[in-house]
Amino acid sequence: MQESIQKLVEEGKMLPLMEEFYTIQGEGYYKGTAAYFVRIGGCDVGCHWCDVKESWDANLHPPTATNIIVDNAVKYSDVVVVTGGEPLTWDLTILTETLRSKGAKTHIETSGAYPMTGTWDWVCLSPKKVKLPHEGIYDKAHELKMIVYNKSDFKFAEEQAAKVNKDCILYLQPEWSVRDKMVPLIVDYVMNNPKWKVSLQTHKYLNIP
Ligand code: SF4
């Protein structure tokens, strides 16, 4: 990457954009809501079951001017979901300030592996065992979305739930490739522990991105 472009990326004036699309939010509290998704490349968390591994290498995704990302997004929706990759790899201050100045609600989906930047109307925190969230991020989460890949993830989910603020909504979501095996366990768990709710990747059932 050219030095001048790298500087703009470091400042958040450009971001390595992997893809952007208008769709329906499939997961969590805003499930069913039309939203514009901005997927930013770059992630070093390394979840073995990750379904967007092509996002990991930021160098594969073109540095794109943040104001162009914003202009594209607000043409479609006033709800903009920023995801990745791990979007907090980057400074998202300018992205969120510009989106909010144009009347958009800013939502983020993050593992919390890096300190929070930007101003968010909705924070979906999805902690990963291999790189735990920064301590400061738990208090900012509106929803905690724990991915359940195997039985030990219920214990990890409880450990993470003990750290979030009292208003945070708690979700258990089966990892897609093991959903047939994990859904019955999640259903039982939620009935026995009703502070949790079930989240499903409904966009995959709807066959939309
Ligand atoms: S944090 Fe997200 S993008 Fe990164 S490896 Fe894990 S699931 Fe994939």
Tab-separated table of C-alpha atoms and ligand atoms in Angstrom:
chain	number	residue	atom	x	y	z
A	1	MET	CA	0.000	0.000	0.000
A	2	GLN	CA	1.270	3.484	-0.886
A	3	GLU	CA	2.435	5.409	2.167
A	4	SER	CA	-0.013	8.296	1.586
A	5	ILE	CA	-2.951	5.879	1.324
A	6	GLN	CA	-1.797	3.954	4.373
A	7	LYS	CA	-1.838	7.211	6.334
A	8	LEU	CA	-5.415	7.927	5.236
A	9	VAL	CA	-6.421	4.406	6.309
A	10	GLU	CA	-4.733	4.869	9.694
A	11	GLU	CA	-6.691	8.106	10.137
A	12	GLY	CA	-9.971	6.468	9.179
A	13	LYS	CA	-10.378	8.684	6.105
A	14	MET	CA	-10.181	5.543	3.987
A	15	LEU	CA	-11.119	1.991	4.950
A	16	PRO	CA	-10.373	-1.372	3.295
A	17	LEU	CA	-13.848	-2.083	1.985
A	18	MET	CA	-14.596	-5.740	1.321
A	19	GLU	CA	-18.231	-5.390	0.306
A	20	GLU	CA	-21.324	-3.300	0.922
A	21	PHE	CA	-24.918	-4.272	0.350
A	22	TYR	CA	-28.488	-3.470	1.256
A	23	THR	CA	-30.277	-6.393	2.868
A	24	ILE	CA	-32.208	-7.519	5.943
A	25	GLN	CA	-30.377	-7.798	9.250
A	26	GLY	CA	-30.708	-11.500	9.989
A	27	GLU	CA	-29.422	-11.751	13.551
A	28	GLY	CA	-29.951	-10.432	17.039
A	29	TYR	CA	-32.221	-7.637	18.232
A	30	TYR	CA	-32.655	-5.954	14.825
A	31	LYS	CA	-33.447	-9.207	13.020
A	32	GLY	CA	-35.873	-8.525	10.178
A	33	THR	CA	-34.889	-4.870	9.792
A	34	ALA	CA	-33.729	-3.540	6.427
A	35	ALA	CA	-30.175	-2.219	6.740
A	36	TYR	CA	-27.133	-1.316	4.692
A	37	PHE	CA	-24.128	-3.496	5.519
A	38	VAL	CA	-20.566	-2.249	5.254
A	39	ARG	CA	-18.054	-5.102	5.552
A	40	ILE	CA	-14.558	-3.875	6.289
A	41	GLY	CA	-11.578	-6.154	5.635
A	42	GLY	CA	-8.984	-7.091	8.232
A	43	CYS	CA	-9.203	-9.501	11.154
A	44	ASP	CA	-6.531	-11.298	13.167
A	45	VAL	CA	-8.839	-12.988	15.683
A	46	GLY	CA	-8.679	-16.323	13.852
A	47	CYS	CA	-11.911	-18.190	14.706
A	48	HIS	CA	-11.517	-21.626	13.095
A	49	TRP	CA	-15.205	-21.708	12.069
A	50	CYS	CA	-15.192	-18.176	10.610
A	51	ASP	CA	-17.463	-17.966	7.553
A	52	VAL	CA	-15.769	-14.832	6.136
A	53	LYS	CA	-12.122	-15.910	6.131
A	54	GLU	CA	-11.644	-13.984	2.892
A	55	SER	CA	-12.046	-10.838	5.014
A	56	TRP	CA	-8.959	-11.529	7.131
A	57	ASP	CA	-6.270	-10.050	4.885
A	58	ALA	CA	-6.967	-6.318	4.693
A	59	ASN	CA	-4.551	-5.986	1.772
A	60	LEU	CA	-7.011	-7.838	-0.453
A	61	HIS	CA	-9.638	-5.132	-0.018
A	62	PRO	CA	-9.352	-1.750	-1.707
A	63	PRO	CA	-8.843	1.303	0.490
A	64	THR	CA	-12.034	3.272	-0.111
A	65	ALA	CA	-12.756	6.862	0.859
A	66	THR	CA	-14.912	6.894	3.971
A	67	ASN	CA	-17.171	9.644	2.608
A	68	ILE	CA	-17.893	7.505	-0.470
A	69	ILE	CA	-18.851	4.568	1.775
A	70	VAL	CA	-21.189	6.902	3.654
A	71	ASP	CA	-22.738	8.383	0.497
A	72	ASN	CA	-23.438	4.888	-0.852
A	73	ALA	CA	-24.959	3.728	2.432
A	74	VAL	CA	-27.322	6.604	3.097
A	75	LYS	CA	-28.787	6.320	-0.408
A	76	TYR	CA	-30.279	3.020	0.708
A	77	SER	CA	-30.956	3.085	4.420
A	78	ASP	CA	-30.837	5.064	7.632
A	79	VAL	CA	-29.616	1.945	9.466
A	80	VAL	CA	-26.002	1.128	8.666
A	81	VAL	CA	-24.409	-2.023	10.087
A	82	VAL	CA	-20.613	-1.984	10.136
A	83	THR	CA	-19.133	-5.460	10.235
A	84	GLY	CA	-16.074	-7.376	9.095
A	85	GLY	CA	-13.617	-8.847	9.490
A	86	GLU	CA	-13.057	-7.094	12.773
A	87	PRO	CA	-14.110	-3.504	12.082
A	88	LEU	CA	-12.407	-2.152	15.208
A	89	THR	CA	-9.077	-2.985	13.594
A	90	TRP	CA	-9.573	0.531	12.200
A	91	ASP	CA	-10.388	3.957	13.576
A	92	LEU	CA	-14.106	4.343	12.874
A	93	THR	CA	-14.491	7.837	14.307
A	94	ILE	CA	-14.825	9.586	10.936
A	95	LEU	CA	-17.095	6.883	9.507
A	96	THR	CA	-19.594	7.116	12.350
A	97	GLU	CA	-19.447	10.911	12.653
A	98	THR	CA	-20.193	11.275	8.949
A	99	LEU	CA	-22.971	8.678	8.987
A	100	ARG	CA	-24.622	10.307	11.996
A	101	SER	CA	-24.307	13.784	10.466
A	102	LYS	CA	-26.412	12.441	7.593
A	103	GLY	CA	-29.059	11.041	9.931
A	104	ALA	CA	-28.037	7.367	9.834
A	105	LYS	CA	-28.127	5.085	12.864
A	106	THR	CA	-24.761	3.417	13.352
A	107	HIS	CA	-24.649	-0.253	14.305
A	108	ILE	CA	-21.493	-2.304	14.801
A	109	GLU	CA	-20.848	-6.035	15.015
A	110	THR	CA	-17.551	-6.630	16.775
A	111	SER	CA	-15.599	-9.226	18.685
A	112	GLY	CA	-14.352	-6.370	20.866
A	113	ALA	CA	-10.763	-7.468	20.280
A	114	TYR	CA	-9.646	-3.862	19.813
A	115	PRO	CA	-10.550	-0.694	21.701
A	116	MET	CA	-13.772	0.990	20.666
A	117	THR	CA	-13.625	3.893	18.253
A	118	GLY	CA	-16.593	5.740	16.777
A	119	THR	CA	-20.012	6.646	18.154
A	120	TRP	CA	-22.562	3.864	17.975
A	121	ASP	CA	-26.313	3.688	18.280
A	122	TRP	CA	-26.135	-0.084	18.631
A	123	VAL	CA	-23.246	-2.298	19.678
A	124	CYS	CA	-23.446	-6.032	19.083
A	125	LEU	CA	-20.562	-7.615	20.991
A	126	SER	CA	-19.662	-11.162	19.988
A	127	PRO	CA	-16.642	-12.230	22.057
A	128	LYS	CA	-14.292	-14.901	20.811
A	129	LYS	CA	-12.272	-17.230	23.064
A	130	VAL	CA	-9.110	-16.871	21.000
A	131	LYS	CA	-8.889	-13.078	21.488
A	132	LEU	CA	-11.002	-11.752	24.328
A	133	PRO	CA	-12.684	-8.333	24.261
A	134	HIS	CA	-11.046	-5.266	25.726
A	135	GLU	CA	-12.396	-4.687	29.226
A	136	GLY	CA	-13.812	-1.249	28.326
A	137	ILE	CA	-16.118	-2.617	25.681
A	138	TYR	CA	-18.409	-4.770	27.856
A	139	ASP	CA	-20.144	-1.746	29.303
A	140	LYS	CA	-20.934	-0.390	25.833
A	141	ALA	CA	-22.663	-3.505	24.485
A	142	HIS	CA	-26.398	-3.341	23.746
A	143	GLU	CA	-26.486	-7.011	22.833
A	144	LEU	CA	-24.139	-9.880	23.581
A	145	LYS	CA	-24.199	-12.486	20.839
A	146	MET	CA	-22.457	-15.708	21.805
A	147	ILE	CA	-21.797	-18.175	19.001
A	148	VAL	CA	-22.280	-21.766	20.115
A	149	TYR	CA	-20.063	-24.219	18.274
A	150	ASN	CA	-19.755	-26.857	20.991
A	151	LYS	CA	-20.983	-27.533	24.523
A	152	SER	CA	-18.115	-25.685	26.203
A	153	ASP	CA	-19.390	-22.478	24.618
A	154	PHE	CA	-22.255	-22.316	27.137
A	155	LYS	CA	-19.715	-21.889	29.948
A	156	PHE	CA	-17.841	-19.248	27.952
A	157	ALA	CA	-21.158	-17.486	27.248
A	158	GLU	CA	-21.921	-17.260	30.983
A	159	GLU	CA	-18.423	-15.919	31.731
A	160	GLN	CA	-18.939	-13.185	29.137
A	161	ALA	CA	-22.505	-12.418	30.272
A	162	ALA	CA	-21.146	-11.759	33.768
A	163	LYS	CA	-19.091	-8.880	32.346
A	164	VAL	CA	-21.669	-6.912	30.331
A	165	ASN	CA	-23.929	-4.159	31.651
A	166	LYS	CA	-27.268	-5.120	33.210
A	167	ASP	CA	-29.356	-3.872	30.247
A	168	CYS	CA	-27.445	-5.848	27.653
A	169	ILE	CA	-29.628	-8.386	25.795
A	170	LEU	CA	-28.146	-11.881	25.809
A	171	TYR	CA	-28.274	-14.108	22.726
A	172	LEU	CA	-27.081	-17.634	22.000
A	173	GLN	CA	-26.649	-18.322	18.302
A	174	PRO	CA	-25.667	-21.667	16.777
A	175	GLU	CA	-22.660	-21.638	14.505
A	176	TRP	CA	-24.164	-22.306	11.082
A	177	SER	CA	-22.254	-25.475	10.147
A	178	VAL	CA	-23.296	-27.258	13.379
A	179	ARG	CA	-26.778	-25.776	13.702
A	180	ASP	CA	-28.623	-29.100	13.493
A	181	LYS	CA	-26.635	-30.425	16.442
A	182	MET	CA	-26.560	-27.251	18.543
A	183	VAL	CA	-30.111	-25.866	18.113
A	184	PRO	CA	-31.727	-28.479	20.406
A	185	LEU	CA	-29.065	-27.821	23.074
A	186	ILE	CA	-29.581	-24.068	22.799
A	187	VAL	CA	-33.363	-24.442	23.039
A	188	ASP	CA	-32.997	-26.492	26.238
A	189	TYR	CA	-30.440	-24.074	27.637
A	190	VAL	CA	-32.619	-21.016	27.036
A	191	MET	CA	-35.675	-22.674	28.586
A	192	ASN	CA	-33.601	-23.486	31.669
A	193	ASN	CA	-31.854	-20.097	31.685
A	194	PRO	CA	-34.412	-17.594	30.385
A	195	LYS	CA	-32.162	-14.559	30.711
A	196	TRP	CA	-30.851	-15.797	27.334
A	197	LYS	CA	-32.654	-15.584	23.978
A	198	VAL	CA	-32.130	-17.617	20.805
A	199	SER	CA	-30.657	-15.866	17.766
A	200	LEU	CA	-30.601	-17.576	14.373
A	201	GLN	CA	-28.907	-16.499	11.169
A	202	THR	CA	-32.278	-15.914	9.546
A	203	HIS	CA	-30.714	-14.297	6.454
A	204	LYS	CA	-29.233	-17.691	5.615
A	205	TYR	CA	-32.690	-19.302	5.825
A	206	LEU	CA	-34.020	-16.456	3.647
A	207	ASN	CA	-31.152	-17.026	1.211
A	208	ILE	CA	-30.074	-13.393	1.252
A	209	PRO	CA	-26.610	-11.955	2.050
B	1	SF4	S1	-13.808	-12.304	14.685
B	1	SF4	FE1	-15.345	-12.559	13.069
B	1	SF4	S2	-14.257	-12.157	11.125
B	1	SF4	FE2	-12.696	-12.459	12.716
B	1	SF4	S3	-12.176	-14.645	12.576
B	1	SF4	FE3	-13.786	-14.461	14.144
B	1	SF4	S4	-15.755	-14.776	13.063
B	1	SF4	FE4	-14.138	-14.347	11.493
